[in-house]
Amino acid sequence: AICLCAMLLSAGTAAAADAFAALNGAWTGKGSARFAEGGSEALSCTARYAGHGSNLTLLVRCASASAHIHLTSSLNSKGGVVSGGWSESAFGLSGMAQGSISGPRIALRISGGATGELTLTVAGDRHTLALKTESSALKGVDVSLIKR
């Protein structure tokens, strides 16, 4: 049982390192934002991810005709469990993020200034980011990015 647990922990750490390493670098793309009043707007975005091993920091900046989105996060992975802090400065949101990593997908539950989900998926030079909030003027962001 001890051997199996060590193998599972090692596999979770390796998956995080792979997904985190795949995200490293600069990205650019387009998407959309949804707002509490029911409207949505097209976004142009840039993203920068940095880190190694079990640590990852992210900075995503998006702009629409009337809004800016500045999402930052610092994440750590241990045994397949991902946790850290997050903030969105344009809407004044911040809190904690916790979730899991499975292959190329990082799925996080966010809490604090807003509750919801943040999902990052990477496949080669393409990456998607989906933010869904339940208690904020910003209801969601969906972005498709390409590595620069």
Short mmCIF file of C-alpha atoms in Angstrom, two decimals:
data_model
loop_
_atom_site.label_atom_id
_atom_site.label_comp_id
_atom_site.label_asym_id
_atom_site.label_seq_id
_atom_site.Cartn_x
_atom_site.Cartn_y
_atom_site.Cartn_z
CA ALA A 1 0.00 0.00 0.00
CA ILE A 2 2.86 2.37 0.74
CA CYS A 3 4.35 1.71 -2.70
CA LEU A 4 1.00 2.31 -4.41
CA CYS A 5 0.48 5.61 -2.54
CA ALA A 6 3.94 6.82 -3.49
CA MET A 7 3.28 5.92 -7.13
CA LEU A 8 -0.05 7.79 -7.12
CA LEU A 9 1.54 10.87 -5.52
CA SER A 10 4.35 10.77 -8.06
CA ALA A 11 1.87 10.45 -10.96
CA GLY A 12 -0.15 13.45 -9.68
CA THR A 13 2.99 15.54 -9.34
CA ALA A 14 4.14 14.53 -12.84
CA ALA A 15 0.73 15.45 -14.35
CA ALA A 16 0.91 18.89 -12.72
CA ALA A 17 4.46 19.44 -13.92
CA ASP A 18 3.44 18.47 -17.47
CA ALA A 19 0.36 20.73 -17.59
CA PHE A 20 2.14 23.61 -15.85
CA ALA A 21 5.13 23.30 -18.23
CA ALA A 22 2.81 23.21 -21.26
CA LEU A 23 1.20 26.49 -20.16
CA ASN A 24 4.52 28.31 -19.63
CA GLY A 25 4.99 31.26 -21.94
CA ALA A 26 2.99 33.94 -23.71
CA TRP A 27 -0.43 33.41 -25.29
CA THR A 28 -2.86 35.55 -27.25
CA GLY A 29 -6.47 35.02 -28.24
CA LYS A 30 -10.11 36.00 -28.32
CA GLY A 31 -13.22 35.14 -26.41
CA SER A 32 -16.24 36.58 -24.68
CA ALA A 33 -17.31 37.93 -21.29
CA ARG A 34 -20.78 37.63 -19.76
CA PHE A 35 -22.10 40.16 -17.28
CA ALA A 36 -24.75 40.06 -14.54
CA GLU A 37 -27.08 42.43 -16.38
CA GLY A 38 -27.30 39.84 -19.16
CA GLY A 39 -25.02 41.36 -21.75
CA SER A 40 -21.94 39.83 -23.30
CA GLU A 41 -18.99 41.33 -25.16
CA ALA A 42 -16.17 40.10 -27.38
CA LEU A 43 -12.73 40.02 -25.77
CA SER A 44 -9.16 40.28 -27.00
CA CYS A 45 -6.72 38.70 -24.55
CA THR A 46 -3.09 38.11 -23.73
CA ALA A 47 -1.86 35.66 -21.12
CA ARG A 48 1.48 34.90 -19.53
CA TYR A 49 2.20 31.81 -17.47
CA ALA A 50 5.42 31.20 -15.56
CA GLY A 51 6.63 28.51 -13.23
CA HIS A 52 8.19 25.13 -13.00
CA GLY A 53 7.54 21.81 -11.34
CA SER A 54 4.58 22.14 -9.01
CA ASN A 55 4.24 25.96 -9.14
CA LEU A 56 2.49 28.15 -11.70
CA THR A 57 1.66 31.85 -11.85
CA LEU A 58 -0.71 33.30 -14.38
CA LEU A 59 -1.60 36.75 -15.63
CA VAL A 60 -4.48 37.07 -18.09
CA ARG A 61 -5.46 40.47 -19.46
CA CYS A 62 -8.54 40.92 -21.62
CA ALA A 63 -10.32 43.96 -23.02
CA SER A 64 -13.76 44.46 -24.53
CA ALA A 65 -15.54 47.57 -25.77
CA SER A 66 -16.46 48.59 -22.21
CA ALA A 67 -14.57 46.38 -19.77
CA HIS A 68 -11.12 45.15 -18.79
CA ILE A 69 -10.39 41.85 -17.10
CA HIS A 70 -7.15 41.30 -15.18
CA LEU A 71 -7.02 37.76 -13.78
CA THR A 72 -4.00 36.65 -11.76
CA SER A 73 -3.30 33.48 -9.83
CA SER A 74 -0.48 31.69 -8.09
CA LEU A 75 -1.02 27.92 -7.96
CA ASN A 76 0.74 24.96 -6.36
CA SER A 77 0.14 21.29 -7.02
CA LYS A 78 0.79 18.40 -4.67
CA GLY A 79 -0.37 14.89 -5.43
CA GLY A 80 -2.85 16.02 -8.07
CA VAL A 81 -4.47 18.62 -5.78
CA VAL A 82 -4.06 22.20 -7.00
CA SER A 83 -4.49 25.17 -4.66
CA GLY A 84 -3.58 28.83 -4.39
CA GLY A 85 -4.90 32.35 -4.57
CA TRP A 86 -6.60 34.25 -7.39
CA SER A 87 -7.71 37.80 -8.08
CA GLU A 88 -9.50 39.81 -10.74
CA SER A 89 -8.52 43.43 -10.15
CA ALA A 90 -10.86 45.27 -12.55
CA PHE A 91 -13.96 43.89 -10.74
CA GLY A 92 -12.31 43.86 -7.27
CA LEU A 93 -12.50 40.09 -6.76
CA SER A 94 -10.05 37.82 -4.95
CA GLY A 95 -9.95 34.64 -2.95
CA MET A 96 -8.75 31.07 -2.86
CA ALA A 97 -8.70 28.43 -5.59
CA GLN A 98 -8.67 24.67 -5.06
CA GLY A 99 -9.18 21.75 -7.37
CA SER A 100 -7.45 19.06 -9.34
CA ILE A 101 -5.35 18.39 -12.37
CA SER A 102 -6.03 15.59 -14.81
CA GLY A 103 -3.82 15.35 -17.87
CA PRO A 104 -3.98 18.68 -19.70
CA ARG A 105 -6.94 20.03 -17.64
CA ILE A 106 -6.80 22.06 -14.44
CA ALA A 107 -10.23 22.41 -12.80
CA LEU A 108 -10.51 24.81 -9.86
CA ARG A 109 -13.32 25.88 -7.56
CA ILE A 110 -12.88 29.54 -6.62
CA SER A 111 -14.11 31.27 -3.48
CA GLY A 112 -13.78 34.68 -1.87
CA GLY A 113 -15.06 37.84 -3.60
CA ALA A 114 -16.96 35.52 -5.94
CA THR A 115 -17.61 31.81 -6.02
CA GLY A 116 -17.40 29.72 -9.15
CA GLU A 117 -15.06 27.71 -11.35
CA LEU A 118 -11.88 28.32 -13.30
CA THR A 119 -10.84 25.72 -15.87
CA LEU A 120 -7.62 25.73 -17.89
CA THR A 121 -7.05 23.21 -20.69
CA VAL A 122 -3.97 23.01 -22.89
CA ALA A 123 -3.37 20.99 -26.08
CA GLY A 124 -0.10 21.72 -27.86
CA ASP A 125 -0.04 25.38 -28.88
CA ARG A 126 -3.75 25.90 -28.06
CA HIS A 127 -5.25 26.68 -24.68
CA THR A 128 -8.71 27.50 -23.34
CA LEU A 129 -9.65 29.35 -20.19
CA ALA A 130 -13.17 29.31 -18.75
CA LEU A 131 -14.17 31.36 -15.72
CA LYS A 132 -17.70 31.06 -14.35
CA THR A 133 -18.79 33.07 -11.30
CA GLU A 134 -21.97 32.88 -9.28
CA SER A 135 -21.88 36.06 -7.22
CA SER A 136 -20.34 38.89 -9.21
CA ALA A 137 -21.07 41.51 -11.87
CA LEU A 138 -18.73 39.43 -14.06
CA LYS A 139 -20.56 36.16 -14.73
CA GLY A 140 -18.09 34.44 -16.99
CA VAL A 141 -15.17 34.54 -19.38
CA ASP A 142 -14.44 32.03 -22.16
CA VAL A 143 -11.21 32.48 -24.09
CA SER A 144 -9.34 30.46 -26.72
CA LEU A 145 -5.63 31.23 -26.88
CA ILE A 146 -2.68 30.36 -29.13
CA LYS A 147 0.91 30.22 -27.91
CA ARG A 148 3.10 33.02 -29.27
#
